[in-house]
Amino acid sequence: MIDKYEINRSLAINLLRTREAVMDRFRPMLASAKLTEQQWRVLRGLSEHGATDAGKLASIACILPQSLSRIAKNFEEKQLIKMETDSNDARKIILSLTNNGEVLMKGATVESKKIYAKLIEDFGENNLADLLDKLDLLRNSLGKE
Amino acid sequence: MIDKYEINRSLAINLLRTREAVMDRFRPMLASAKLTEQQWRVLRGLSEHGATDAGKLASIACILPQSLSRIAKNFEEKQLIKMETDSNDARKIILSLTNNGEVLMKGATVESKKIYAKLIEDFGENNLADLLDKLDLLRNSLGKE
DNA sequence: TCTTTTTAATTAACATGTTAAATATCTATT
DNA sequence: AATAGATATTTAACATGTTAATTAAAAAGA
């Protein structure tokens, strides 16, 4: 039964395999920084957005709030982030990088940009723009954002 | 610092978000069958390819052999699959669906095809073909397959 | 103001991802 | 045939995904 419904042709699997192929280029960098993909996205979100409450940060980093809760506790113990209660809303926790966290991200970000630049060079800037457009279109077609 | 390196524009995150949007359409089906995404891919692989050794099946289902090992034990206890040693190579384990497993997959496959057909209708057959082509191209550019 | 509802974050329980190591079997070399 | 090296699977330990429940605080209504 080899048709467009077959597993190797399915959209979800192709998105997964392609993402894995992309991440393979970043894994050495992450391994040398001793960070998981999710931890990297959290620190990157804080680095780009500055102090952010947990809910927004989870959304930015594309992880569940429950996962961020665990990651944040871990990072606070390692003194990579600070956790403070929002003075306007005691339910919210504001996260921000410590100096240690910023130092860690400085180096990793330089490395990450090099890898991404090489990826764009290999894939082609136009191909990348087209692909990102198609992905946006698909998400819109599915009624999400 | 909003440039092409910014997290919300990064390729890996977009592939992740888009995949999540696609899977959102399938999750109700999976929930009603009480299957995780990975369990679904394993059963689907067996349904499409018949009896398969663990290594090949893990590759087909796009999960790690270690994960398949746990899933297979779980499924064997629930009598959804059989596990037999390969008579030609005692290192290999051949997995196959039981009758129970095939019955489960019959219904779920019908449902899955309906959902996928609706997705194609919403996204457009040409857009889907283009996207799959671009994903292939990207994987090839990255030197994978 | 008091109660109810909603929201933000956390915790719990189980499944999977990831890296490393262990086990068993096969293959190649001598 | 005996050994060394390679392959297939499994197990272990820890991090994250997922669903559900819990806690605390804000917002809404009576």
Short mmCIF file of C-alpha atoms (C1' of nucleotides) in Angstrom, two decimals:
data_model
loop_
_atom_site.label_atom_id
_atom_site.label_comp_id
_atom_site.label_asym_id
_atom_site.label_seq_id
_atom_site.Cartn_x
_atom_site.Cartn_y
_atom_site.Cartn_z
CA MET A 1 0.00 0.00 0.00
CA ILE A 2 2.39 2.69 -1.21
CA ASP A 3 0.31 5.82 -1.65
CA LYS A 4 0.34 9.37 -0.37
CA TYR A 5 -0.89 8.06 2.99
CA GLU A 6 2.11 5.78 3.42
CA ILE A 7 4.23 6.61 6.44
CA ASN A 8 7.37 7.63 4.56
CA ARG A 9 5.40 10.18 2.58
CA SER A 10 3.46 11.58 5.47
CA LEU A 11 3.91 15.24 6.24
CA ALA A 12 4.41 14.84 9.97
CA ILE A 13 7.21 12.31 9.54
CA ASN A 14 8.91 14.43 6.89
CA LEU A 15 8.83 17.48 9.13
CA LEU A 16 10.30 15.38 11.93
CA ARG A 17 13.08 13.87 9.81
CA THR A 18 13.96 17.23 8.30
CA ARG A 19 14.11 18.88 11.68
CA GLU A 20 16.40 16.13 12.92
CA ALA A 21 18.66 16.67 9.90
CA VAL A 22 18.83 20.39 10.69
CA MET A 23 19.51 19.81 14.36
CA ASP A 24 22.31 17.36 13.56
CA ARG A 25 24.36 20.37 12.52
CA PHE A 26 23.79 22.09 15.85
CA ARG A 27 24.20 19.10 18.15
CA PRO A 28 28.00 19.28 18.38
CA MET A 29 27.72 22.89 19.51
CA LEU A 30 25.05 21.99 22.06
CA ALA A 31 27.07 19.01 23.31
CA SER A 32 30.15 21.14 23.87
CA ALA A 33 28.05 23.67 25.79
CA LYS A 34 26.46 20.75 27.71
CA LEU A 35 22.96 21.97 26.85
CA THR A 36 19.93 20.09 25.60
CA GLU A 37 17.94 21.50 22.71
CA GLN A 38 15.25 22.73 25.07
CA GLN A 39 17.70 24.30 27.48
CA TRP A 40 19.31 26.06 24.53
CA ARG A 41 15.97 27.46 23.37
CA VAL A 42 15.18 28.72 26.87
CA LEU A 43 18.50 30.53 27.29
CA ARG A 44 18.26 31.87 23.76
CA GLY A 45 14.79 33.21 24.46
CA LEU A 46 16.05 35.01 27.55
CA SER A 47 19.08 36.29 25.68
CA GLU A 48 16.95 37.75 22.89
CA HIS A 49 13.99 39.01 24.94
CA GLY A 50 15.58 39.86 28.27
CA ALA A 51 13.64 39.31 31.51
CA THR A 52 10.46 37.41 30.67
CA ASP A 53 7.73 35.71 32.66
CA ALA A 54 7.61 31.93 32.58
CA GLY A 55 4.48 31.67 30.45
CA LYS A 56 5.79 33.90 27.68
CA LEU A 57 9.18 32.28 27.76
CA ALA A 58 7.69 28.81 27.41
CA SER A 59 5.80 30.02 24.36
CA ILE A 60 8.90 31.66 22.88
CA ALA A 61 11.04 28.58 23.48
CA CYS A 62 8.29 26.27 22.24
CA ILE A 63 8.25 24.07 25.32
CA LEU A 64 5.51 23.31 27.81
CA PRO A 65 5.29 25.37 31.02
CA GLN A 66 5.76 22.16 33.02
CA SER A 67 9.05 21.50 31.27
CA LEU A 68 10.21 25.07 31.75
CA SER A 69 9.45 24.72 35.44
CA ARG A 70 11.93 21.87 35.71
CA ILE A 71 14.52 23.50 33.48
CA ALA A 72 14.32 26.80 35.39
CA LYS A 73 14.85 25.09 38.73
CA ASN A 74 17.89 23.34 37.27
CA PHE A 75 19.29 26.59 35.82
CA GLU A 76 18.71 28.51 39.02
CA GLU A 77 20.73 25.93 40.95
CA LYS A 78 23.52 26.31 38.40
CA GLN A 79 23.22 30.10 38.72
CA LEU A 80 22.58 30.61 35.02
CA ILE A 81 19.27 32.40 35.61
CA LYS A 82 17.49 34.43 38.29
CA MET A 83 13.84 33.83 39.28
CA GLU A 84 11.85 36.69 40.79
CA THR A 85 8.18 37.19 41.56
CA ASP A 86 6.47 39.83 39.40
CA SER A 87 5.73 42.82 41.66
CA ASN A 88 2.49 43.48 39.75
CA ASP A 89 1.20 39.92 39.72
CA ALA A 90 2.42 37.52 42.36
CA ARG A 91 1.40 34.53 40.25
CA LYS A 92 4.03 35.31 37.66
CA ILE A 93 7.71 34.43 37.87
CA ILE A 94 10.12 36.67 35.96
CA LEU A 95 13.17 34.87 34.62
CA SER A 96 16.39 36.53 33.52
CA LEU A 97 19.97 35.56 32.75
CA THR A 98 22.67 35.97 35.38
CA ASN A 99 26.09 37.19 34.33
CA ASN A 100 27.19 33.57 34.12
CA GLY A 101 24.26 32.85 31.84
CA GLU A 102 25.09 35.77 29.58
CA VAL A 103 28.71 34.72 29.30
CA LEU A 104 27.65 31.20 28.37
CA MET A 105 25.26 32.51 25.71
CA LYS A 106 27.77 34.95 24.21
CA GLY A 107 30.05 32.19 23.04
CA ALA A 108 27.34 29.74 22.06
CA THR A 109 25.50 32.36 20.02
CA VAL A 110 28.57 33.16 17.94
CA GLU A 111 29.01 29.47 17.20
CA SER A 112 25.31 29.01 16.44
CA LYS A 113 25.27 31.87 13.94
CA LYS A 114 28.23 30.37 12.10
CA ILE A 115 26.45 27.05 11.78
CA TYR A 116 23.25 28.68 10.60
CA ALA A 117 25.12 30.81 8.06
CA LYS A 118 26.74 27.66 6.66
CA LEU A 119 23.33 25.98 6.48
CA ILE A 120 21.90 28.91 4.53
CA GLU A 121 24.88 28.79 2.22
CA ASP A 122 24.33 25.07 1.57
CA PHE A 123 20.55 25.23 1.17
CA GLY A 124 20.31 28.58 -0.56
CA GLU A 125 18.82 31.78 0.77
CA ASN A 126 15.90 31.66 -1.68
CA ASN A 127 15.14 28.06 -0.89
CA LEU A 128 15.11 28.90 2.80
CA ALA A 129 12.77 31.85 2.30
CA ASP A 130 10.46 29.68 0.18
CA LEU A 131 10.44 26.91 2.75
CA LEU A 132 9.69 29.28 5.64
CA ASP A 133 6.85 30.77 3.60
CA LYS A 134 5.41 27.35 2.88
CA LEU A 135 5.61 26.42 6.54
CA ASP A 136 3.80 29.64 7.47
CA LEU A 137 1.16 28.93 4.85
CA LEU A 138 0.65 25.43 6.17
CA ARG A 139 0.25 26.63 9.76
CA ASN A 140 -2.25 29.23 8.59
CA SER A 141 -4.13 26.63 6.57
CA LEU A 142 -4.35 24.52 9.68
CA GLY A 143 -5.77 27.46 11.58
CA LYS A 144 -2.95 27.90 14.06
CA GLU A 145 -0.34 30.39 15.22
CA MET B 1 18.22 42.00 17.57
CA ILE B 2 15.55 40.86 15.13
CA ASP B 3 17.37 39.29 12.20
CA LYS B 4 17.30 36.01 10.37
CA TYR B 5 19.11 34.39 13.29
CA GLU B 6 16.37 35.34 15.74
CA ILE B 7 14.68 32.37 17.37
CA ASN B 8 11.24 32.92 15.88
CA ARG B 9 12.70 32.90 12.39
CA SER B 10 14.94 29.92 12.88
CA LEU B 11 14.36 26.94 10.68
CA ALA B 12 14.45 24.34 13.42
CA ILE B 13 11.81 26.12 15.48
CA ASN B 14 9.58 26.61 12.46
CA LEU B 15 9.79 22.94 11.57
CA LEU B 16 8.90 22.10 15.15
CA ARG B 17 5.96 24.49 15.37
CA THR B 18 4.61 23.38 12.02
CA ARG B 19 4.87 19.73 12.93
CA GLU B 20 3.00 20.44 16.16
CA ALA B 21 0.26 22.19 14.17
CA VAL B 22 -0.04 19.18 11.89
CA MET B 23 -0.12 16.71 14.78
CA ASP B 24 -2.83 18.72 16.53
CA ARG B 25 -5.21 17.40 13.90
CA PHE B 26 -4.27 13.81 14.64
CA ARG B 27 -4.13 13.97 18.42
CA PRO B 28 -7.86 13.42 19.00
CA MET B 29 -7.64 10.22 16.94
CA LEU B 30 -4.57 9.08 18.85
CA ALA B 31 -6.18 9.93 22.18
CA SER B 32 -9.27 7.91 21.40
CA ALA B 33 -7.09 4.96 20.40
CA LYS B 34 -5.04 5.51 23.59
CA LEU B 35 -1.80 5.62 21.60
CA THR B 36 1.13 8.01 21.77
CA GLU B 37 2.56 9.42 18.54
CA GLN B 38 5.49 7.04 18.72
CA GLN B 39 3.33 4.01 19.43
CA TRP B 40 1.20 4.96 16.46
CA ARG B 41 4.21 5.17 14.16
CA VAL B 42 5.44 1.76 15.32
CA LEU B 43 2.10 0.05 14.72
CA ARG B 44 1.72 1.85 11.42
CA GLY B 45 5.16 0.70 10.32
CA LEU B 46 4.25 -2.90 11.13
CA SER B 47 0.89 -2.53 9.43
CA GLU B 48 2.48 -1.23 6.23
CA HIS B 49 5.63 -3.37 6.13
CA GLY B 50 4.52 -6.57 7.85
CA ALA B 51 6.96 -8.54 10.02
CA THR B 52 10.09 -6.41 10.46
CA ASP B 53 13.20 -6.60 12.61
CA ALA B 54 13.56 -4.08 15.39
CA GLY B 55 16.34 -2.08 13.77
CA LYS B 56 14.50 -1.53 10.51
CA LEU B 57 11.26 -0.79 12.30
CA ALA B 58 12.91 1.86 14.48
CA SER B 59 14.23 3.50 11.33
CA ILE B 60 10.83 3.34 9.60
CA ALA B 61 9.02 4.74 12.63
CA CYS B 62 11.71 7.37 13.19
CA ILE B 63 12.36 6.47 16.81
CA LEU B 64 15.49 5.28 18.56
CA PRO B 65 16.04 1.53 19.02
CA GLN B 66 16.09 2.07 22.78
CA SER B 67 12.64 3.59 22.66
CA LEU B 68 11.32 0.82 20.44
CA SER B 69 12.64 -1.69 22.94
CA ARG B 70 10.42 -0.22 25.65
CA ILE B 71 7.44 0.21 23.37
CA ALA B 72 7.70 -3.35 22.08
CA LYS B 73 7.78 -4.80 25.58
CA ASN B 74 4.69 -2.77 26.41
CA PHE B 75 2.87 -3.90 23.25
CA GLU B 76 3.80 -7.53 23.74
CA GLU B 77 2.27 -7.46 27.22
CA LYS B 78 -0.89 -5.98 25.73
CA GLN B 79 -0.81 -8.67 23.03
CA LEU B 80 -0.76 -6.15 20.20
CA ILE B 81 2.48 -7.53 18.70
CA LYS B 82 4.52 -10.75 18.62
CA MET B 83 8.29 -10.84 19.15
CA GLU B 84 10.31 -13.70 17.67
CA THR B 85 14.02 -14.31 17.23
CA ASP B 86 15.21 -14.28 13.61
CA SER B 87 16.08 -17.89 12.68
CA ASN B 88 18.95 -16.63 10.50
CA ASP B 89 20.45 -14.20 13.00
CA ALA B 90 19.79 -14.72 16.68
CA ARG B 91 20.66 -11.11 17.43
CA LYS B 92 17.62 -9.86 15.55
CA ILE B 93 14.08 -9.71 16.89
CA ILE B 94 11.28 -9.90 14.35
CA LEU B 95 8.17 -7.94 15.32
CA SER B 96 4.72 -8.42 13.83
CA LEU B 97 1.14 -7.46 14.61
CA THR B 98 -1.16 -9.90 16.38
CA ASN B 99 -4.77 -10.17 15.29
CA ASN B 100 -5.64 -7.74 18.07
CA GLY B 101 -3.05 -5.33 16.73
CA GLU B 102 -4.40 -5.57 13.20
CA VAL B 103 -7.94 -4.94 14.37
CA LEU B 104 -6.81 -1.87 16.28
CA MET B 105 -4.96 -0.53 13.24
CA LYS B 106 -7.83 -1.17 10.82
CA GLY B 107 -10.07 1.35 12.52
CA ALA B 108 -7.37 3.87 13.33
CA THR B 109 -6.05 3.84 9.76
CA VAL B 110 -9.45 4.68 8.31
CA GLU B 111 -9.73 7.61 10.70
CA SER B 112 -6.17 8.75 9.99
CA LYS B 113 -6.71 8.80 6.24
CA LYS B 114 -9.80 10.94 6.65
CA ILE B 115 -7.86 13.46 8.70
CA TYR B 116 -5.00 13.53 6.23
CA ALA B 117 -7.38 13.94 3.29
CA LYS B 118 -8.94 16.94 5.03
CA LEU B 119 -5.51 18.40 5.67
CA ILE B 120 -4.60 18.08 1.98
CA GLU B 121 -7.89 19.69 1.06
CA ASP B 122 -7.19 22.63 3.39
CA PHE B 123 -3.53 23.09 2.44
CA GLY B 124 -3.80 22.25 -1.24
CA GLU B 125 -2.34 19.26 -3.04
CA ASN B 126 0.15 21.40 -4.96
CA ASN B 127 1.30 23.21 -1.84
CA LEU B 128 1.81 19.86 -0.14
CA ALA B 129 3.86 18.50 -3.04
CA ASP B 130 5.95 21.67 -3.10
CA LEU B 131 6.56 21.53 0.63
CA LEU B 132 7.57 17.87 0.56
CA ASP B 133 9.94 18.64 -2.31
CA LYS B 134 11.51 21.51 -0.40
CA LEU B 135 11.93 19.32 2.67
CA ASP B 136 13.63 16.67 0.55
CA LEU B 137 15.87 19.28 -0.97
CA LEU B 138 16.83 20.59 2.43
CA ARG B 139 17.69 17.13 3.73
CA ASN B 140 19.80 16.50 0.64
CA SER B 141 21.52 19.87 1.04
CA LEU B 142 22.38 18.89 4.57
CA GLY B 143 23.90 15.67 3.32
CA LYS B 144 21.42 13.26 4.87
CA GLU B 145 19.08 10.40 3.99
"C1'" DT C 1 -16.73 42.24 50.90
"C1'" DC C 2 -17.25 37.43 50.02
"C1'" DT C 3 -17.55 33.83 46.84
"C1'" DT C 4 -16.73 31.86 42.39
"C1'" DT C 5 -14.13 31.54 38.38
"C1'" DT C 6 -10.03 32.06 35.86
"C1'" DT C 7 -5.11 32.24 35.32
"C1'" DA C 8 0.11 31.15 36.31
"C1'" DA C 9 3.01 28.08 37.94
"C1'" DT C 10 4.17 23.77 39.94
"C1'" DT C 11 4.04 18.79 40.95
"C1'" DA C 12 3.03 13.95 39.85
"C1'" DA C 13 3.05 9.87 36.93
"C1'" DC C 14 4.17 7.69 32.97
"C1'" DA C 15 6.16 7.59 28.00
"C1'" DT C 16 9.91 8.93 25.08
"C1'" DG C 17 14.60 11.23 23.77
"C1'" DT C 18 19.41 10.99 24.61
"C1'" DT C 19 23.90 9.33 25.91
"C1'" DA C 20 26.45 5.64 27.72
"C1'" DA C 21 27.15 1.01 28.90
"C1'" DA C 22 26.05 -3.96 28.95
"C1'" DT C 23 24.83 -8.29 26.64
"C1'" DA C 24 24.57 -11.54 23.03
"C1'" DT C 25 25.58 -12.92 18.54
"C1'" DC C 26 27.73 -12.68 14.21
"C1'" DT C 27 31.87 -11.78 11.14
"C1'" DA C 28 36.60 -11.56 10.07
"C1'" DT C 29 41.30 -12.70 11.05
"C1'" DT C 30 44.74 -15.54 12.44
"C1'" DA D 1 38.99 -23.37 16.13
"C1'" DA D 2 40.05 -19.26 18.95
"C1'" DT D 3 40.18 -14.53 19.28
"C1'" DA D 4 39.18 -9.71 18.14
"C1'" DG D 5 36.08 -6.60 16.22
"C1'" DA D 6 31.47 -5.37 14.55
"C1'" DT D 7 26.41 -5.50 14.92
"C1'" DA D 8 21.55 -5.89 17.19
"C1'" DT D 9 19.26 -5.33 21.09
"C1'" DT D 10 18.61 -4.17 25.74
"C1'" DT D 11 19.22 -1.66 30.16
"C1'" DA D 12 20.33 2.41 32.95
"C1'" DA D 13 20.16 7.28 34.18
"C1'" DC D 14 18.60 11.59 33.47
"C1'" DA D 15 15.93 15.30 30.67
"C1'" DT D 16 11.70 16.36 28.35
"C1'" DG D 17 6.74 15.54 26.48
"C1'" DT D 18 2.09 14.73 27.89
"C1'" DT D 19 -2.03 14.55 30.68
"C1'" DA D 20 -4.02 15.43 35.02
"C1'" DA D 21 -4.16 17.36 39.44
"C1'" DT D 22 -2.61 20.88 42.82
"C1'" DT D 23 -1.56 25.44 44.71
"C1'" DA D 24 -1.62 30.37 44.88
"C1'" DA D 25 -3.19 34.63 43.33
"C1'" DA D 26 -5.86 37.65 40.33
"C1'" DA D 27 -10.35 38.80 38.21
"C1'" DA D 28 -15.27 38.63 37.98
"C1'" DG D 29 -19.88 38.47 40.09
"C1'" DA D 30 -23.25 38.53 43.63
#
